[in-house]
Short mmCIF file of C-alpha atoms in Angstrom, two decimals:
data_model
loop_
_atom_site.label_atom_id
_atom_site.label_comp_id
_atom_site.label_asym_id
_atom_site.label_seq_id
_atom_site.Cartn_x
_atom_site.Cartn_y
_atom_site.Cartn_z
CA MET A 1 -3.40 -15.63 -18.77
CA GLU A 2 0.32 -16.32 -19.14
CA PRO A 3 2.06 -17.70 -16.04
CA PRO A 4 4.18 -15.15 -14.19
CA PRO A 5 7.96 -15.55 -14.06
CA ALA A 6 9.29 -17.63 -11.19
CA ALA A 7 9.04 -15.33 -8.19
CA GLU A 8 11.74 -14.70 -5.62
CA GLY A 9 11.17 -15.86 -2.05
CA ILE A 10 9.41 -13.83 0.63
CA SER A 11 11.31 -12.54 3.65
CA PRO A 12 10.13 -10.25 6.49
CA GLU A 13 13.59 -8.64 6.37
CA PRO A 14 14.45 -6.37 3.43
CA PRO A 15 17.28 -6.98 0.98
CA PRO A 16 19.88 -4.20 0.77
CA LEU A 17 18.93 -1.21 -1.33
CA PRO A 18 20.53 -1.38 -4.80
CA GLY A 19 21.72 2.21 -4.45
CA PRO A 20 21.77 5.09 -2.00
CA ALA A 21 18.53 6.02 -0.27
CA VAL A 22 17.08 9.20 -1.76
CA VAL A 23 13.72 9.59 0.03
CA ALA A 24 12.79 8.95 3.68
CA GLN A 25 9.37 8.85 5.34
CA ARG A 26 7.52 7.26 8.22
CA TRP A 27 4.29 5.30 7.86
CA VAL A 28 2.12 5.52 10.98
CA ASP A 29 -1.07 3.75 12.19
CA LEU A 30 -1.54 1.51 9.18
CA VAL A 31 -4.67 -0.54 8.64
CA PHE A 32 -4.40 -3.48 6.23
CA LEU A 33 -7.73 -4.70 4.85
CA HIS A 34 -7.37 -7.57 2.37
CA TRP A 35 -9.79 -9.53 0.18
CA PRO A 36 -9.09 -12.47 -2.16
CA TYR A 37 -9.80 -12.01 -5.88
CA ARG A 38 -9.72 -14.07 -9.04
CA PRO A 39 -6.23 -13.60 -10.53
CA ALA A 40 -7.67 -12.97 -14.01
CA ASP A 41 -9.73 -10.04 -12.73
CA VAL A 42 -6.61 -8.38 -11.32
CA GLN A 43 -4.28 -9.28 -14.18
CA ALA A 44 -6.62 -7.57 -16.64
CA LEU A 45 -5.76 -4.23 -14.99
CA LEU A 46 -1.97 -4.67 -14.98
CA PRO A 47 0.34 -3.51 -17.79
CA SER A 48 2.57 -5.70 -19.90
CA GLY A 49 5.62 -6.81 -17.93
CA VAL A 50 3.74 -6.95 -14.61
CA SER A 51 2.17 -10.25 -13.46
CA VAL A 52 -0.29 -10.66 -10.62
CA ASP A 53 1.22 -12.47 -7.62
CA THR A 54 -0.90 -15.14 -5.95
CA HIS A 55 -1.06 -17.06 -2.68
CA ASP A 56 -2.76 -20.48 -2.78
CA GLY A 57 -4.13 -19.59 -6.20
CA MET A 58 -5.73 -16.29 -5.23
CA ALA A 59 -4.81 -12.68 -5.93
CA TRP A 60 -5.30 -10.17 -3.12
CA ILE A 61 -6.57 -6.60 -3.14
CA ALA A 62 -5.83 -4.30 -0.21
CA LEU A 63 -7.34 -1.10 1.11
CA VAL A 64 -4.63 0.52 3.26
CA PRO A 65 -5.25 3.76 5.19
CA PHE A 66 -2.42 5.31 7.23
CA GLU A 67 -0.61 8.55 8.03
CA MET A 68 2.53 9.65 6.20
CA HIS A 69 4.99 11.56 8.38
CA GLY A 70 8.22 13.41 7.64
CA LEU A 71 8.44 12.91 3.88
CA ARG A 72 11.81 14.30 2.84
CA PRO A 73 14.87 13.84 0.66
CA VAL A 74 17.50 11.91 2.60
CA GLY A 75 19.72 14.37 4.46
CA ALA A 76 17.20 17.21 4.21
CA PRO A 77 14.33 18.40 6.42
CA PRO A 78 10.72 17.36 5.65
CA VAL A 79 9.21 18.92 2.54
CA PRO A 80 7.02 21.92 3.52
CA GLY A 81 3.38 20.98 3.16
CA LEU A 82 4.16 17.25 3.28
CA ARG A 83 5.18 16.84 6.92
CA ARG A 84 2.06 14.87 7.84
CA PHE A 85 -0.96 13.73 5.87
CA VAL A 86 -3.43 10.87 5.54
CA GLU A 87 -3.13 8.41 2.66
CA ILE A 88 -5.61 5.71 1.65
CA ASN A 89 -4.42 3.43 -1.12
CA VAL A 90 -5.76 0.51 -3.14
CA ARG A 91 -3.10 -2.01 -4.08
CA THR A 92 -2.32 -5.54 -5.17
CA TYR A 93 0.80 -7.73 -5.26
CA ALA A 94 2.78 -8.33 -8.40
CA VAL A 95 5.90 -9.83 -9.93
CA ASP A 96 8.03 -7.94 -12.45
CA SER A 97 9.58 -9.43 -15.60
CA GLU A 98 12.68 -10.41 -13.58
CA GLY A 99 10.68 -12.36 -10.99
CA ARG A 100 10.95 -9.75 -8.23
CA ARG A 101 7.95 -9.29 -5.96
CA ALA A 102 6.51 -5.83 -5.38
CA VAL A 103 3.40 -3.79 -4.65
CA TRP A 104 1.30 -2.42 -7.49
CA PHE A 105 -0.80 0.63 -6.57
CA PHE A 106 -4.08 1.26 -8.35
CA SER A 107 -4.75 4.52 -6.49
CA LEU A 108 -3.34 6.55 -3.59
CA ASP A 109 -5.67 9.22 -2.19
CA VAL A 110 -4.21 12.12 -0.19
CA PRO A 111 -5.52 15.56 0.92
CA ASN A 112 -2.50 17.56 -0.33
CA PRO A 113 -2.39 18.67 -4.01
CA LEU A 114 1.41 18.79 -4.00
CA MET A 115 1.81 15.02 -3.67
CA PRO A 116 -0.25 14.01 -6.74
CA ALA A 117 1.58 16.58 -8.86
CA LEU A 118 5.05 15.45 -7.74
CA ALA A 119 4.44 11.70 -7.77
CA ARG A 120 2.63 11.50 -11.10
CA ALA A 121 5.23 13.64 -12.86
CA SER A 122 8.34 12.04 -11.38
CA PHE A 123 7.63 8.28 -11.36
CA GLY A 124 4.02 7.66 -12.38
CA ALA A 125 2.48 6.78 -9.02
CA PRO A 126 -1.31 7.24 -9.41
CA TYR A 127 -1.84 9.69 -6.53
CA CYS A 128 -5.26 11.34 -6.30
CA LEU A 129 -6.48 14.42 -4.48
CA ALA A 130 -9.05 13.73 -1.77
CA ARG A 131 -10.50 14.96 1.47
CA ALA A 132 -9.10 12.56 4.07
CA ILE A 133 -9.14 12.36 7.87
CA HIS A 134 -7.91 10.04 10.62
CA ALA A 135 -9.37 9.90 14.12
CA THR A 136 -8.40 7.81 17.14
CA GLU A 137 -10.14 6.99 20.41
CA GLU A 138 -9.93 4.52 23.27
CA ILE A 139 -13.04 2.62 24.37
CA ASP A 140 -12.90 0.25 27.35
CA GLY A 141 -9.13 0.09 27.02
CA HIS A 142 -9.22 -0.75 23.31
CA GLU A 143 -7.60 1.53 20.73
CA ARG A 144 -9.76 2.40 17.75
CA HIS A 145 -8.88 4.09 14.47
CA GLY A 146 -11.21 5.67 11.94
CA TYR A 147 -10.27 6.79 8.44
CA ALA A 148 -12.47 8.50 5.86
CA MET A 149 -11.82 9.95 2.41
CA THR A 150 -13.71 11.36 -0.56
CA ARG A 151 -11.91 11.82 -3.87
CA ARG A 152 -11.83 15.25 -5.49
CA TRP A 153 -9.56 14.55 -8.51
CA PRO A 154 -9.27 12.80 -10.93
CA SER A 155 -12.37 10.94 -12.07
CA PRO A 156 -14.34 9.34 -10.57
CA ALA A 157 -14.70 12.29 -8.22
CA GLY A 158 -16.75 11.32 -5.21
CA ALA A 159 -15.26 7.83 -4.84
CA SER A 160 -14.97 7.27 -1.11
CA ALA A 161 -13.99 5.01 1.76
CA VAL A 162 -14.79 4.84 5.47
CA VAL A 163 -12.86 2.41 7.69
CA ASP A 164 -13.19 1.82 11.44
CA ILE A 165 -11.07 -0.79 13.24
CA GLU A 166 -10.24 -1.89 16.77
CA VAL A 167 -6.62 -2.80 17.49
CA GLY A 168 -5.95 -6.17 19.09
CA ALA A 169 -2.91 -7.84 20.61
CA PRO A 170 0.52 -7.61 18.96
CA MET A 171 1.62 -10.64 16.97
CA SER A 172 4.92 -12.29 17.77
CA PRO A 173 7.14 -13.20 14.79
CA ALA A 174 6.09 -16.84 15.21
CA GLU A 175 2.41 -15.85 14.96
CA ILE A 176 2.77 -14.08 11.60
CA ASP A 177 1.76 -16.72 9.09
CA PRO A 178 2.94 -17.10 5.46
CA LEU A 179 -0.11 -15.26 4.11
CA ALA A 180 0.52 -12.22 6.34
CA HIS A 181 4.14 -12.14 5.17
CA PHE A 182 2.99 -12.45 1.54
CA LEU A 183 0.70 -9.44 2.01
CA THR A 184 3.07 -7.16 3.90
CA ALA A 185 6.74 -8.12 3.27
CA ARG A 186 7.13 -6.24 -0.01
CA TRP A 187 10.38 -4.45 -0.75
CA ALA A 188 9.54 -2.43 -3.87
CA ALA A 189 6.74 -0.63 -5.67
CA LEU A 190 6.11 -0.90 -9.41
CA THR A 191 4.71 1.98 -11.46
CA SER A 192 4.12 2.75 -15.11
CA TRP A 193 5.72 5.99 -16.31
CA ALA A 194 6.27 7.29 -19.84
CA GLY A 195 5.64 3.86 -21.31
CA ARG A 196 8.09 2.13 -18.98
CA ILE A 197 7.77 0.00 -15.85
CA LEU A 198 9.73 1.46 -12.95
CA ARG A 199 10.70 -0.35 -9.75
CA SER A 200 11.26 1.71 -6.57
CA PRO A 201 13.07 -0.37 -3.90
CA VAL A 202 12.32 0.28 -0.22
CA VAL A 203 13.75 -0.84 3.12
CA HIS A 204 12.32 -0.66 6.62
CA GLU A 205 12.28 -2.78 9.76
CA ALA A 206 10.16 -5.92 9.80
CA TRP A 207 6.49 -5.02 10.20
CA PRO A 208 5.23 -4.91 13.80
CA LEU A 209 1.78 -6.37 13.24
CA HIS A 210 -1.26 -6.50 15.51
CA ARG A 211 -4.45 -8.46 15.21
CA ALA A 212 -7.35 -6.15 14.48
CA THR A 213 -11.12 -6.23 14.09
CA CYS A 214 -12.82 -4.41 11.25
CA LEU A 215 -15.83 -2.61 12.73
CA ARG A 216 -16.93 -0.93 9.51
CA VAL A 217 -15.78 -0.63 5.92
CA GLU A 218 -17.85 1.24 3.36
CA GLN A 219 -16.10 2.00 0.10
CA ASP A 220 -16.30 2.22 -3.65
CA ILE A 221 -12.68 3.12 -4.45
CA ILE A 222 -11.88 -0.54 -5.20
CA GLN A 223 -14.70 -0.63 -7.75
CA ALA A 224 -13.42 2.72 -9.10
CA VAL A 225 -10.23 1.04 -10.36
CA GLY A 226 -12.30 -1.45 -12.37
CA LEU A 227 -12.58 -4.39 -9.98
CA PRO A 228 -15.72 -6.14 -8.75
CA PRO A 229 -16.81 -5.25 -5.21
CA PRO A 230 -14.92 -7.22 -2.56
CA ALA A 231 -16.79 -10.17 -1.08
CA GLY A 232 -17.04 -10.97 2.60
CA GLU A 233 -15.25 -9.61 5.62
CA PRO A 234 -11.69 -8.41 5.09
CA LEU A 235 -8.61 -10.03 6.57
CA THR A 236 -7.54 -7.24 8.95
CA HIS A 237 -4.19 -6.29 10.46
CA PHE A 238 -2.85 -3.13 12.11
CA SER A 239 0.67 -1.76 12.47
CA PRO A 240 1.85 1.21 14.55
CA GLY A 241 4.26 1.90 11.71
CA VAL A 242 7.80 1.80 10.33
CA ALA A 243 10.43 4.23 9.07
CA ALA A 244 11.06 3.67 5.36
CA ARG A 245 13.74 4.68 2.88
CA PHE A 246 13.53 4.47 -0.92
CA SER A 247 16.28 4.38 -3.49
CA ARG A 248 15.68 5.93 -6.88
CA PRO A 249 13.26 4.25 -9.30
CA ARG A 250 14.92 2.02 -11.90
CA ARG A 251 13.58 0.79 -15.21
CA VAL A 252 12.54 -2.88 -15.31
CA ALA A 253 14.00 -4.71 -18.29
CA GLY A 254 11.32 -5.75 -20.73
CA GLY A 255 8.54 -3.78 -19.01
CA ARG A 256 6.18 -1.55 -20.99
#
């Protein structure tokens, strides 16, 4: 495996967008479940021009369920049919050919057929159609969140995930360690579209993170992307959410 290009630093605060914001949305009630993986296993699934990013020699795979609210073009009202929906994605962390850190999505499951059609056609994000729900409850003063999804399209139909967590205390900025920043402070997404690598920059406030306890995770959507099953208990965080803005995707030099 070739070494990745020298990566930029990690900051909990975003750099300025390289152009005007074109899409706005809010991410709500996010659960971050992370497992370490062998870098070679992850790199084997990435295209040319995209290198797996590592922390202390390990790659990381995340299962991230949340709610998407108010998806809209900047300056316009929310898109009808996309005002609020559940998303459950599988992702890793990568470096592009210019050394810029980003998220790489293997799959993004949503219950609305409009989103997969728009995202796949416009910038290559691998959205999938799924049944997906989110439920909340409070038990003995503790907030709990449950997410569940079953994929309908594309193959493998029937891939699923069930996640239950209990939210803990908020983390102060001083309590968020370098690994948590590595896993969450990402200011772009990379996708493959029409034979090119595209980078979509994003800005939002620094993540408000909480400690969290994973009560249950049953899934096979990580294996569905071609990875081995995750081992052990996940590193778990929760965030009440952030408001995000994207600028238009731009081609990465040298990416294929």
